[in-house]
Structures are given as C-alpha cells and as structure tokens.
Short mmCIF file of C-alpha atoms and ligand atoms in Angstrom, two decimals:
data_model
loop_
_atom_site.label_atom_id
_atom_site.label_comp_id
_atom_site.label_asym_id
_atom_site.label_seq_id
_atom_site.Cartn_x
_atom_site.Cartn_y
_atom_site.Cartn_z
CA MET A 1 112.53 116.35 46.81
CA ARG A 2 112.05 113.75 44.08
CA ASP A 3 108.65 112.80 42.75
CA TYR A 4 108.43 109.06 43.33
CA LYS A 5 104.88 108.49 42.03
CA GLN A 6 106.07 107.38 38.60
CA ALA A 7 108.55 104.97 40.16
CA VAL A 8 105.88 103.41 42.38
CA ASP A 9 103.53 103.11 39.38
CA SER A 10 106.23 101.29 37.40
CA CYS A 11 106.08 98.26 39.72
CA ILE A 12 105.42 95.12 37.66
CA ASP A 13 104.33 93.04 40.68
CA CYS A 14 107.11 90.49 40.21
CA LYS A 15 107.51 90.07 44.00
CA LYS A 16 111.27 89.64 43.72
CA CYS A 17 111.72 92.14 46.55
CA TRP A 18 109.60 89.93 48.81
CA ASP A 19 112.11 87.08 48.55
CA VAL A 20 115.12 89.06 49.74
CA CYS A 21 113.65 91.36 52.38
CA PRO A 22 114.76 90.22 55.87
CA VAL A 23 111.60 91.69 57.40
CA THR A 24 109.34 89.75 55.04
CA LYS A 25 111.40 86.62 55.77
CA VAL A 26 110.60 86.77 59.49
CA LYS A 27 107.23 88.56 59.55
CA GLY A 28 105.52 87.25 56.45
CA GLU A 29 103.78 88.71 53.45
CA GLU A 30 101.87 91.45 55.25
CA TYR A 31 105.16 93.37 55.44
CA THR A 32 106.82 93.53 52.03
CA PRO A 33 109.00 96.18 50.37
CA GLN A 34 106.38 96.47 47.63
CA GLY A 35 103.71 97.11 50.26
CA LYS A 36 105.84 99.86 51.82
CA ILE A 37 106.17 101.87 48.61
CA GLN A 38 102.49 101.44 47.76
CA LEU A 39 101.70 103.53 50.86
CA LEU A 40 103.32 106.62 49.36
CA SER A 41 100.18 108.41 48.16
CA LYS A 42 98.44 107.77 51.47
CA VAL A 43 101.39 109.22 53.39
CA GLU A 44 101.68 112.18 51.01
CA SER A 45 98.04 113.08 51.48
CA GLY A 46 98.34 112.84 55.27
CA GLU A 47 95.66 110.13 55.43
CA THR A 48 95.33 108.02 58.56
CA LEU A 49 97.32 104.79 58.27
CA GLU A 50 96.26 101.45 59.73
CA LYS A 51 98.67 100.26 62.43
CA ALA A 52 100.10 97.55 60.15
CA GLU A 53 100.63 100.13 57.40
CA PHE A 54 102.36 102.59 59.71
CA ASP A 55 104.52 99.81 61.16
CA ASN A 56 105.44 98.60 57.68
CA ILE A 57 107.11 101.92 56.87
CA TYR A 58 109.31 101.62 59.97
CA LEU A 59 109.80 97.87 59.57
CA SER A 60 112.87 98.35 57.40
CA THR A 61 116.59 98.45 58.05
CA ARG A 62 117.10 100.19 54.69
CA CYS A 63 119.54 97.40 53.84
CA GLY A 64 118.88 97.85 50.12
CA ALA A 65 118.44 94.15 49.32
CA CYS A 66 115.13 95.01 47.62
CA ASP A 67 116.73 97.70 45.43
CA ASP A 68 119.34 95.19 44.28
CA VAL A 69 116.76 92.79 42.82
CA CYS A 70 114.04 95.11 41.54
CA PRO A 71 114.00 94.56 37.75
CA VAL A 72 112.62 98.04 37.04
CA ASN A 73 115.05 99.80 39.39
CA ILE A 74 112.54 101.29 41.78
CA PRO A 75 114.53 103.09 44.52
CA ILE A 76 112.63 101.30 47.27
CA LYS A 77 114.78 102.27 50.23
CA ASP A 78 114.78 105.92 49.14
CA ILE A 79 111.00 105.86 48.91
CA ILE A 80 110.83 104.44 52.44
CA GLN A 81 113.16 107.23 53.57
CA TYR A 82 110.90 109.80 51.86
CA GLU A 83 107.80 108.37 53.53
CA ARG A 84 109.58 108.66 56.88
CA TYR A 85 110.52 112.24 56.02
CA LEU A 86 106.86 113.05 55.36
CA LEU A 87 105.71 111.34 58.55
CA ALA A 88 108.29 113.29 60.58
CA GLU A 89 107.13 116.53 58.93
CA GLN A 90 103.55 115.58 59.85
CA ASN A 91 104.73 114.89 63.41
CA ARG A 92 103.72 111.24 63.06
CA GLU A 93 107.02 109.38 63.49
CA PRO A 94 107.41 106.81 66.32
CA GLU A 95 108.30 108.21 69.75
CA LYS A 96 111.44 106.07 69.96
CA THR A 97 112.63 107.43 66.62
CA LYS A 98 112.03 110.98 67.86
CA GLY A 99 114.03 110.22 71.00
CA ILE A 100 117.03 108.89 69.09
CA VAL A 101 117.00 111.86 66.69
CA ASN A 102 117.01 114.13 69.74
CA ASN A 103 119.88 112.19 71.33
CA ILE A 104 122.01 112.65 68.22
CA LEU A 105 121.29 116.37 68.00
CA VAL A 106 121.67 117.08 71.73
CA HIS A 107 124.13 114.45 73.01
CA ASN A 108 125.98 113.69 69.77
CA ASN A 109 125.26 109.95 69.95
CA PRO A 110 122.14 107.81 69.43
CA GLY A 111 122.10 106.38 72.95
CA GLY A 112 122.17 109.74 74.75
CA LYS A 113 125.46 108.78 76.45
CA ASP A 114 127.75 111.25 78.16
CA ASN A 115 129.73 112.73 75.27
CA SER A 116 132.73 113.42 77.51
CA LYS A 117 133.25 109.64 77.74
CA ARG A 118 133.58 109.16 73.97
CA PHE A 119 137.34 108.63 74.19
CA ASP A 120 137.41 106.39 77.25
CA TRP A 121 138.49 103.57 74.93
CA ILE A 122 141.98 105.08 74.54
CA THR A 123 144.60 103.24 76.59
CA ASP A 124 148.22 104.26 77.27
CA ASP A 125 149.73 101.69 74.93
CA LEU A 126 148.05 103.15 71.82
CA LYS A 127 150.25 105.39 69.66
CA LEU A 128 148.33 108.40 68.39
CA SER A 129 149.57 111.60 66.83
CA ASP A 130 148.12 115.11 67.07
CA ASP A 131 149.56 116.28 63.78
CA SER A 132 148.97 113.28 61.51
CA GLU A 133 147.11 113.81 58.23
CA ILE A 134 145.53 110.39 58.81
CA GLY A 135 142.55 110.60 61.14
CA TYR A 136 140.66 107.84 62.93
CA MET A 137 136.94 107.87 63.70
CA ALA A 138 135.81 105.05 65.99
CA GLY A 139 132.11 105.92 65.75
CA CYS A 140 129.45 105.73 68.47
CA TRP A 141 128.95 101.96 68.72
CA ILE A 142 132.63 101.32 69.25
CA SER A 143 133.29 104.34 71.48
CA TYR A 144 130.54 103.56 73.95
CA ALA A 145 129.92 99.83 73.65
CA GLN A 146 132.85 98.00 72.04
CA PRO A 147 136.11 99.79 72.85
CA GLU A 148 138.14 96.66 72.17
CA ILE A 149 137.51 97.07 68.42
CA ALA A 150 139.08 100.55 68.39
CA ARG A 151 142.02 99.34 70.46
CA SER A 152 142.68 96.38 68.16
CA THR A 153 142.39 98.65 65.12
CA ILE A 154 144.90 101.17 66.46
CA ARG A 155 147.31 98.40 67.50
CA VAL A 156 147.14 96.93 63.99
CA LEU A 157 147.76 100.36 62.45
CA ASN A 158 150.63 100.98 64.89
CA SER A 159 152.20 97.68 63.76
CA ALA A 160 152.28 99.10 60.24
CA GLY A 161 153.86 102.35 61.47
CA ILE A 162 150.65 104.40 61.31
CA GLU A 163 149.89 106.66 64.27
CA PRO A 164 146.54 108.26 63.44
CA ARG A 165 145.03 111.43 64.80
CA ILE A 166 141.91 111.26 66.94
CA LEU A 167 139.20 113.81 66.12
CA LYS A 168 138.83 115.58 69.47
CA ASP A 169 135.39 116.76 68.39
CA GLU A 170 134.29 113.45 66.85
CA LYS A 171 130.57 113.38 66.12
CA CYS A 172 127.97 110.73 65.45
CA CYS A 173 127.96 110.20 61.66
CA GLY A 174 124.20 110.76 61.71
CA ILE A 175 123.15 107.68 59.76
CA PHE A 176 119.98 107.43 61.83
CA LEU A 177 118.98 110.93 60.69
CA VAL A 178 119.51 109.86 57.07
CA ASP A 179 117.58 106.61 57.49
CA ASN A 180 114.64 108.42 59.02
CA GLY A 181 114.42 111.27 56.51
CA HIS A 182 115.66 114.07 58.77
CA PHE A 183 117.25 115.85 55.85
CA ASP A 184 117.44 119.40 57.21
CA GLU A 185 119.04 118.36 60.49
CA MET A 186 121.40 116.10 58.56
CA LYS A 187 122.48 118.90 56.22
CA SER A 188 123.64 121.12 59.05
CA HIS A 189 125.14 118.11 60.88
CA ALA A 190 127.17 117.17 57.79
CA LYS A 191 128.29 120.77 57.24
CA ASN A 192 129.52 121.18 60.82
CA TYR A 193 131.36 117.88 60.82
CA VAL A 194 132.97 118.17 57.38
CA ASP A 195 134.12 121.73 58.05
CA TYR A 196 135.60 120.62 61.37
CA ILE A 197 137.48 117.62 59.90
CA GLU A 198 138.86 119.76 57.08
CA SER A 199 140.00 122.41 59.59
CA LEU A 200 142.33 119.72 61.02
CA GLU A 201 143.86 119.25 57.55
CA ILE A 202 143.02 115.55 57.62
CA LYS A 203 143.65 113.97 54.21
CA LYS A 204 142.52 110.44 54.97
CA LEU A 205 139.94 109.40 57.57
CA ILE A 206 139.93 105.75 58.66
CA VAL A 207 136.56 104.53 59.92
CA SER A 208 135.85 101.25 61.70
CA CYS A 209 132.11 101.36 61.09
CA PRO A 210 130.71 100.64 57.60
CA GLY A 211 127.67 102.77 58.49
CA CYS A 212 129.94 105.77 59.17
CA TYR A 213 131.74 105.05 55.90
CA LYS A 214 128.54 104.99 53.88
CA THR A 215 127.19 108.12 55.54
CA LEU A 216 130.34 110.22 55.17
CA ASN A 217 131.15 108.92 51.72
CA GLU A 218 127.69 109.01 50.15
CA SER A 219 125.21 111.01 52.23
CA TYR A 220 127.45 113.96 53.11
CA PRO A 221 128.29 114.76 49.47
CA GLN A 222 124.59 114.41 48.55
CA LEU A 223 123.40 116.63 51.38
CA TYR A 224 126.32 119.08 51.71
CA ARG A 225 129.24 118.93 49.27
CA ASP A 226 132.18 116.80 48.11
CA LEU A 227 134.73 116.12 50.81
CA ASN A 228 138.33 117.31 50.61
CA PHE A 229 139.49 114.16 52.38
CA GLU A 230 139.24 110.46 51.64
CA VAL A 231 137.13 108.16 53.82
CA VAL A 232 138.58 104.65 54.12
CA PRO A 233 136.96 101.65 55.83
CA SER A 234 139.47 100.05 58.19
CA ILE A 235 139.19 96.67 56.43
CA GLU A 236 140.26 98.22 53.13
CA LEU A 237 143.33 99.69 54.76
CA PHE A 238 144.14 96.39 56.51
CA ASP A 239 143.95 94.58 53.17
CA LEU A 240 146.21 97.15 51.51
CA LEU A 241 148.77 97.03 54.33
CA ILE A 242 148.91 93.23 54.09
CA LYS A 243 149.39 93.39 50.32
CA GLU A 244 152.16 95.98 50.73
CA GLY A 245 153.92 93.70 53.22
CA LYS A 246 153.52 96.22 56.05
CA LEU A 247 151.61 93.80 58.28
CA GLN A 248 153.26 90.49 59.04
CA THR A 249 150.64 87.94 60.03
CA LYS A 250 150.84 84.38 61.26
CA ASP A 251 148.33 81.61 60.59
CA LEU A 252 145.59 81.35 63.19
CA ASN A 253 144.39 77.99 61.82
CA LEU A 254 140.71 78.72 62.40
CA SER A 255 137.45 78.13 60.55
CA VAL A 256 134.94 80.92 61.04
CA ALA A 257 131.48 81.91 59.89
CA LEU A 258 131.71 85.31 58.19
CA LYS A 259 128.90 87.85 58.59
CA ASP A 260 129.06 90.50 55.86
CA SER A 261 128.03 94.13 56.18
CA CYS A 262 125.21 95.64 54.07
CA HIS A 263 127.07 98.95 53.80
CA LEU A 264 130.14 97.30 52.26
CA LYS A 265 128.31 94.73 50.17
CA ASN A 266 130.13 95.76 47.00
CA ASN A 267 133.41 94.80 48.56
CA ILE A 268 132.94 91.38 50.13
CA ASP A 269 136.23 89.99 48.82
CA THR A 270 138.23 92.30 51.10
CA PRO A 271 137.36 90.64 54.44
CA ARG A 272 137.88 87.21 52.84
CA ASN A 273 141.34 88.25 51.61
CA ILE A 274 142.33 89.44 55.08
CA LEU A 275 141.09 86.28 56.77
CA ASN A 276 142.63 83.95 54.21
CA ASN A 277 145.94 85.76 54.61
CA MET A 278 146.04 84.89 58.30
CA GLY A 279 145.17 81.25 57.80
CA VAL A 280 141.48 81.58 58.59
CA GLU A 281 139.08 79.48 56.56
CA VAL A 282 135.86 81.33 55.76
CA ILE A 283 132.66 79.31 55.91
CA GLU A 284 129.97 80.98 53.82
CA ILE A 285 126.65 81.21 55.64
CA PHE A 286 124.60 82.71 52.80
CA ASP A 287 126.64 81.61 49.79
CA ARG A 288 128.20 85.12 49.54
CA ASP A 289 124.81 86.86 49.67
CA VAL A 290 124.70 89.71 52.18
CA VAL A 291 121.86 89.37 54.69
CA CYS A 292 121.15 92.24 57.08
CA CYS A 293 121.67 91.77 60.84
CA GLY A 294 118.31 93.38 61.56
CA ALA A 295 119.47 96.30 63.71
CA PRO A 296 119.73 99.50 61.64
CA ALA A 297 117.43 102.40 60.81
CA GLY A 298 115.40 102.12 64.00
CA LEU A 299 114.30 98.50 63.64
CA LYS A 300 116.02 97.39 66.85
CA PRO A 301 114.47 100.02 69.17
CA ASN A 302 111.05 100.09 67.48
CA PHE A 303 110.60 96.37 66.77
CA PRO A 304 113.01 94.44 69.02
CA GLU A 305 111.44 91.04 68.39
CA THR A 306 111.58 91.35 64.60
CA SER A 307 115.10 92.72 64.83
CA SER A 308 116.15 89.81 67.01
CA ASN A 309 114.50 87.26 64.70
CA ILE A 310 116.40 88.69 61.72
CA ALA A 311 119.68 88.42 63.65
CA GLY A 312 118.68 84.83 64.35
CA LEU A 313 118.94 84.04 60.62
CA SER A 314 122.69 84.72 60.74
CA LEU A 315 123.29 83.42 64.25
CA ARG A 316 121.65 80.06 63.56
CA LYS A 317 123.55 79.49 60.32
CA SER A 318 126.82 80.52 61.95
CA ASN A 319 126.28 78.33 64.98
CA ASP A 320 125.64 75.36 62.67
CA VAL A 321 129.08 75.65 61.09
CA SER A 322 131.45 77.18 63.66
CA ASP A 323 131.82 78.38 67.23
CA LEU A 324 133.17 81.74 66.01
CA MET A 325 131.41 84.35 63.91
CA VAL A 326 133.56 87.14 62.45
CA ALA A 327 132.05 90.42 61.30
CA TYR A 328 133.27 93.89 60.43
CA CYS A 329 130.43 96.18 61.48
CA PRO A 330 130.35 97.22 65.16
CA PHE A 331 126.59 97.83 65.20
CA CYS A 332 126.01 94.40 63.72
CA ILE A 333 128.33 92.81 66.31
CA TYR A 334 126.68 94.73 69.15
CA HIS A 335 123.23 93.65 68.01
CA MET A 336 124.20 90.02 67.40
CA ASN A 337 125.79 89.81 70.85
CA SER A 338 122.71 91.31 72.49
CA VAL A 339 120.43 88.55 71.12
CA ASN A 340 122.90 85.67 70.87
CA ASN A 341 121.46 82.63 72.65
CA TYR A 342 124.03 80.24 71.23
CA ASN A 343 127.44 79.31 72.51
CA LEU A 344 128.83 81.34 69.63
CA GLN A 345 131.63 83.87 70.00
CA ILE A 346 131.41 86.99 67.83
CA LYS A 347 134.53 89.00 66.99
CA ASP A 348 135.50 91.89 64.79
CA ILE A 349 138.04 91.19 62.05
CA SER A 350 140.47 93.69 63.65
CA GLN A 351 140.62 91.51 66.77
CA LEU A 352 141.66 88.46 64.77
CA LEU A 353 144.19 90.52 62.87
CA GLU A 354 145.69 91.79 66.11
CA ASP A 355 145.94 88.19 67.38
CA SER A 356 147.61 87.12 64.16
CA ILE A 357 150.17 89.93 64.32
CA GLN A 358 150.90 89.26 68.01
CA LYS A 359 151.46 85.60 67.20
CA ASN A 360 154.10 86.64 64.72
CA LYS A 361 156.11 88.65 67.27
S1 SF4 B 401 115.60 98.03 52.57
FE1 SF4 B 401 115.90 95.91 53.35
S2 SF4 B 401 114.54 95.76 55.13
FE2 SF4 B 401 113.88 97.59 53.95
S3 SF4 B 401 112.28 96.87 52.57
FE3 SF4 B 401 114.19 96.72 51.43
S4 SF4 B 401 114.92 94.61 51.79
FE4 SF4 B 401 113.34 95.04 53.34
S1 SF4 B 402 110.88 93.95 42.89
FE1 SF4 B 402 110.27 95.99 42.13
S2 SF4 B 402 108.83 95.54 40.46
FE2 SF4 B 402 109.02 93.64 41.64
S3 SF4 B 402 107.34 93.74 43.15
FE3 SF4 B 402 109.15 94.60 44.15
S4 SF4 B 402 108.97 96.80 43.78
FE4 SF4 B 402 107.59 95.81 42.30
#
C-alpha cells in the first residue's frame, strides 16, 4: 500500500479542488476534497472521527475532478479510497456500504437481485452468437434496471453485421469494491472474471457501461494482471462503425443536452461525433466540462439527498435548454431518472442510434 503522507503534506492550500468538487458545490465548504485527505493520519491511527469527518470520507463519488485540477498532483481520489480501505479494515465503514459489498460477493450484483434474471433483457429478435470472439457485457445497471439499452446496443451491432457472444457467467465488474477500498475481495473477483472471459477465447469485449470499462481496463490490470482481450466502450465501437460506413444513419433533426460520463472524460468527442452524424445538435450544459451525476461510489445509498442535489445540477441545466437529455452511462441515466422532477426525457445514445438506423430502413 502506498504511503500517502508526503502527498498530503505537499498540499499548497490553493483550494482549486474545492471549486470543482460536486459535493462541495452542493454541501458547502465543510466537505471539501482537501478536507478529506487531511483526515488521513486520523484514520490511520484509528482515532475517533467526528460525524462530519466520517461522512466527508464517504461523501465522494470518486469522480476525479479534484485530481484533474490539483497543481501538485495529489492523488486525492486514491487517498479517499485508501481511507475507506482503512475504515473497512477497522470495521468502521457505513452499514449500507457493507451491505452492497456483500451483495456483490454473494449475489453478483450491487442490488442483491436474483442473478438468474440477469439475462431477462434478451429478446427473440436479438442476434447473438455462442462462438463469436466478440463478447458483450451489459453490466448490472442495464441487466436489472434498463434492459432497453442492451437491446438497442445489440440491434445497432446487428445492423453492422456483428453478432456478439453473451457471457453466460457475466459478473458485476466490482467497481463498488474498488471505490470502497475492498482490495483483497477485488483481487480475487478480478482473477475469477478475467480467467473466465479468457477461457471463452473472447478477443474483444464490448461494454455498455463506462464504469465497467474503467474497472476492467484499469483496475483489473492493477489488481490482477494485464488482460488478453481488449475492452471497448460501446460508444467507441459505434463511432468506428459509422466512420467505416457500416452503420447507415438518417438525420433525427433534434437538439439535445448531452450529459458526459466521468469514466470516459478523456474521450468526450466520441459521443458528439456520433450524435452529429445522425443530425443531432449537441447543446453543451457545462461548456464541455464533465460534471459527475452524483450517484457512484456509495454516494446515492449513503447520502441520497446530496446525490440527488448533484444530479440536479445537470438536470436543471439540461431542462433549461432541451426536453431531451442524452447520456452514455447507464448508472448515470438510472440515477438521473430516479430524481428527475422535470418534464425531461433521458435516453442513452444507443437508443437514438437505433432510432436513426431504423429511420434509414
Ligand atoms: S473525487 Fe469527485 S466527489 Fe470525490 S472529492 Fe474529488 S471532486 Fe469531490
Ligand atoms: S487542489 Fe491540491 S494543492 Fe490545492 S487545496 Fe486541493 S489538494 Fe491542496
């Protein structure tokens, strides 16, 4: 485990992280990224934390906005993860966090849903292949809560002649374990899943969820080993298929508010390319900055009001400029829909792409 003391001590008190943190934006200056990392020595020594201090460590989506602006490169979200690791080791993590960790380990999904229903989203019209080298992982939020995103994705892929293979033993990616510092559990989870996927001789795994992408692509190699297959976010494949002329789209003539995903923030041109290609005008709600939806890393279950208020930042801006918000993260869409008090429709980019392809037929 890294020694973060030197990093914490290198803070120059510039407060740049305060300005970008979605939690600080909605809860005020008692809950800043800087304040979170300054609790490290107290957590390490096992000292009692005030309620506000304890809450501050769990009042983070680990979106990484703070890391991006810190002028001395303090790995703030990793320090938060390490503090959570220590608190879990000291048996001090929140009960709801414990429950979700248990759900993932026992039921293979964060909500404790019946794992035998994971593939209920598959309908007869979808073309899938049991011997394809291209796999598809829908992920938990789509499988159990938003099956229409998986269906649209497969229909789009089918239009380009791709019939992917479903992973019969698909697992939760485990991002919640990573976010909450459950490193040992995550190591064995990653090992089991990677070994299983490789046993199917999958060469390319398409994922609809940016959280799954980030976890498989970054956390698994860190915690287990390099993968012998490529992990591809569905939007990247859509963009490529359009550029190769394998997807024929027709203009939808829409103007939409676009909600970006924290986990794909280095690639925000891709969704814009896809939307522009199908005649959809993108209205920027944060001037191309990526602002977290407020759901991940346990914020939604542990602090529903804060989580909802953070979602409100995007919902309000979107509602001001359009009656349709488009996103490309299923957890983000699920969360936004659950707290959406506006007359604002929220769709995944795959759904618009399916509409655009249908229109062309
Ligand atoms: S990771 Fe995001 S939510 Fe957490 S402290 Fe940094 S900016 Fe705030
Ligand atoms: S941005 Fe970095 S240096 Fe500035 S206050 Fe935050 S943690 Fe400290």
